[in-house]
PDB file of C-alpha atoms in Angstrom:
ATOM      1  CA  UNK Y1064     106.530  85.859 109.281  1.00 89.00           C
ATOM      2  CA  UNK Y1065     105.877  84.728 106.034  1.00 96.00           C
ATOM      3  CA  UNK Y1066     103.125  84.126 103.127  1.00 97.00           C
ATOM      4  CA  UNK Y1067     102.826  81.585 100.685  1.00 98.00           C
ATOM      5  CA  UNK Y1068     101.881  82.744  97.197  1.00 98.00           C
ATOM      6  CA  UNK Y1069     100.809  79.804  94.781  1.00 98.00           C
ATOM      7  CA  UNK Y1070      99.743  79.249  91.522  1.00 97.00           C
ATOM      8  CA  UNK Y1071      97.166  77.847  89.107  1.00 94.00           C
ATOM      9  CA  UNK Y1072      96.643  76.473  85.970  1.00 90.00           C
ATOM     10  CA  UNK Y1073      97.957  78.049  82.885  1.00 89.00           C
ATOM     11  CA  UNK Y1074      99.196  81.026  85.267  1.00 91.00           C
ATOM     12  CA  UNK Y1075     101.926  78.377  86.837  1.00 93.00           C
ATOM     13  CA  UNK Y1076     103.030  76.917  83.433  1.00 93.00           C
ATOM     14  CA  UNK Y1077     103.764  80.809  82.273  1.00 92.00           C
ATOM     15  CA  UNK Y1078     106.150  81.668  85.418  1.00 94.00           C
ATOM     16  CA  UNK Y1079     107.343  77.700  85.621  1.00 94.00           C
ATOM     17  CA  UNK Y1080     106.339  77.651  89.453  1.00 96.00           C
ATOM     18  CA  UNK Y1081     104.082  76.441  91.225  1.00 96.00           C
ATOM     19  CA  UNK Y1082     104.332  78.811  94.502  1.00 96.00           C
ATOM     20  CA  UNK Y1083     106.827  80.077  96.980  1.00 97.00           C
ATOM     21  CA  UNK Y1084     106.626  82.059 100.088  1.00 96.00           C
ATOM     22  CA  UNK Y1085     107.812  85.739 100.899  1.00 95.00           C
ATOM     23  CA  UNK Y1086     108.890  87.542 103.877  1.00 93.00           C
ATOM     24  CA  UNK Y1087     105.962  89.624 105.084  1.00 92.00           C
ATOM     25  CA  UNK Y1088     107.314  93.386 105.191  1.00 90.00           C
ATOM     26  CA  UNK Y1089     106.245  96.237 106.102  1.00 90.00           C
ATOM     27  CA  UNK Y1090     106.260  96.941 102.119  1.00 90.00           C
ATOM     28  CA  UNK Y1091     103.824  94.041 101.704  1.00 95.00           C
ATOM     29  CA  UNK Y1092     100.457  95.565 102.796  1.00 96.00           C
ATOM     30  CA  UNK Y1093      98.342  94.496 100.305  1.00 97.00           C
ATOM     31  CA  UNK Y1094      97.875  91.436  97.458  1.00 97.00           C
ATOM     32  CA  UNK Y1095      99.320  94.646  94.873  1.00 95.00           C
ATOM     33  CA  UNK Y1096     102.309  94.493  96.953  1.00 96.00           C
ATOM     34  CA  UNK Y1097     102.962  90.908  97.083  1.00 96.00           C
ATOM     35  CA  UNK Y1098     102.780  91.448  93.037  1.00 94.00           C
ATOM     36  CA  UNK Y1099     105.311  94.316  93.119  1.00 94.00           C
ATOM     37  CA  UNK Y1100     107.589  92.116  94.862  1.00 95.00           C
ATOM     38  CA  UNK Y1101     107.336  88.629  92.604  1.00 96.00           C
ATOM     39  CA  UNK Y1102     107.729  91.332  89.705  1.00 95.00           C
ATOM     40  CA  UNK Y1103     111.046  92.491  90.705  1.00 94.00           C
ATOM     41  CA  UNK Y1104     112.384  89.383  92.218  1.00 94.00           C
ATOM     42  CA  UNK Y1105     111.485  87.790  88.643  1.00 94.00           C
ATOM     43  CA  UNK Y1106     111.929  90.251  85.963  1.00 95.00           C
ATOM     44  CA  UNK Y1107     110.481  88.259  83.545  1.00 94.00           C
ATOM     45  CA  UNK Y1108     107.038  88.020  85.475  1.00 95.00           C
ATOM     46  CA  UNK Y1109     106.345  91.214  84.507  1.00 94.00           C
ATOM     47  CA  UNK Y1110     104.690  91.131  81.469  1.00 92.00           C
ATOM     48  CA  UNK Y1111     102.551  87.829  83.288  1.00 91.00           C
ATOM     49  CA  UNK Y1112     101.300  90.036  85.897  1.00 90.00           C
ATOM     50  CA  UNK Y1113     100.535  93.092  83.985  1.00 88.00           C
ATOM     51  CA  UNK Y1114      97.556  91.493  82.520  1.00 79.00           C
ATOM     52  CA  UNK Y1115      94.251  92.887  84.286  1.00 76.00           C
ATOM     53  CA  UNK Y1116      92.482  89.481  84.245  1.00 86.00           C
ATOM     54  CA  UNK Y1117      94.753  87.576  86.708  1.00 92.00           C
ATOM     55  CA  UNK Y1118      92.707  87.119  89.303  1.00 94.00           C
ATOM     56  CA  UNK Y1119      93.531  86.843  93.377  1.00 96.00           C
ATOM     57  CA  UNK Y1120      92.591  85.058  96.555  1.00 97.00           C
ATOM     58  CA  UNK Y1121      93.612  85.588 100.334  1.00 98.00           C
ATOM     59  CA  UNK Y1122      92.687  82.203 102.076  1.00 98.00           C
ATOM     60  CA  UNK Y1123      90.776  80.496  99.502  1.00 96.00           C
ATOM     61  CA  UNK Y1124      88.659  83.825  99.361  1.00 97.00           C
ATOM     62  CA  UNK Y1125      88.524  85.747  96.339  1.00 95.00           C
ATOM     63  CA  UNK Y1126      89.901  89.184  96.373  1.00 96.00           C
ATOM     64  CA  UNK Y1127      91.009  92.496  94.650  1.00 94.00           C
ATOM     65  CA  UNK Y1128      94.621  93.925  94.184  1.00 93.00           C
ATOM     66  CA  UNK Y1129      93.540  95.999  97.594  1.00 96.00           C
ATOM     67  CA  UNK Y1130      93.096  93.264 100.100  1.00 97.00           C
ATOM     68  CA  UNK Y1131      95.030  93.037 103.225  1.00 97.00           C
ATOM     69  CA  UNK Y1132      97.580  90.623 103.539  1.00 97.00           C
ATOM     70  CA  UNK Y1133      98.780  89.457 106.943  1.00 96.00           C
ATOM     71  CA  UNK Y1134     101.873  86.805 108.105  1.00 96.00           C
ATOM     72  CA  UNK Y1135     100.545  83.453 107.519  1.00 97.00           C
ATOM     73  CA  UNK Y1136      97.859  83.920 104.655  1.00 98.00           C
ATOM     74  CA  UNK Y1137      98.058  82.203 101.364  1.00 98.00           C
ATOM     75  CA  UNK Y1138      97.784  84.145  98.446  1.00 98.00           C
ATOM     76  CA  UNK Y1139      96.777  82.263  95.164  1.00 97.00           C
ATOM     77  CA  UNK Y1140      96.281  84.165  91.541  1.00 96.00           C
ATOM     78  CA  UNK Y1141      94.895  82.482  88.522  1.00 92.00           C
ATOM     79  CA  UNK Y1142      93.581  83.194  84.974  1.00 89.00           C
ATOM     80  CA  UNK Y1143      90.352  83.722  84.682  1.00 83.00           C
ATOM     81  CA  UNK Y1144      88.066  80.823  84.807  1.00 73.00           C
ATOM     82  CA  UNK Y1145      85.515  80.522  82.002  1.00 62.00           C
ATOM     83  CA  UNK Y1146      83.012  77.644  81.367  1.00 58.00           C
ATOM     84  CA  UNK Y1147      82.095  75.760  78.519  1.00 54.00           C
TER      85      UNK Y1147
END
């Protein structure tokens, strides 16, 4: 029972990984959860995820901080995207 958790662009070069997977708990409910855990299983992710703009998606699907997770999903968060 597991979820993969991967990230993007400038967001992996600031926590030097490109994903991982976690044990889905019954603590991990939510994508806000699966960011409580990454924060304090790497300290020093902290101050990366405590930024409002990093964005989420559940399944290629974007999402809020609320979403349900479930055993199996992939959870990706990125910066935000702008254009130019």
């Amino acid at each position: 029972m597991m979820i993969k958790v991967v990230f993007f662009a400038a967001l992996r070069d600031k926590l030097d990984c490109e994903g991982l997977t976690i044990a889905h708990t019954d603590n991990i409910q939510c994508v806000a959860d699966i960011k409580q855990q990454l924060c304090e299983q790497h300290p020093h992710w902290q101050s990366v995820f405590a930024q409002q703009s990093i964005l989420s998606a559940v399944n290629h699907t974007m999402t809020d901080e609320s979403f349900a997770v479930k055993s199996g999903d992939e959870v990706a968060f990125f910066p935000p995207v702008t254009g130019g």
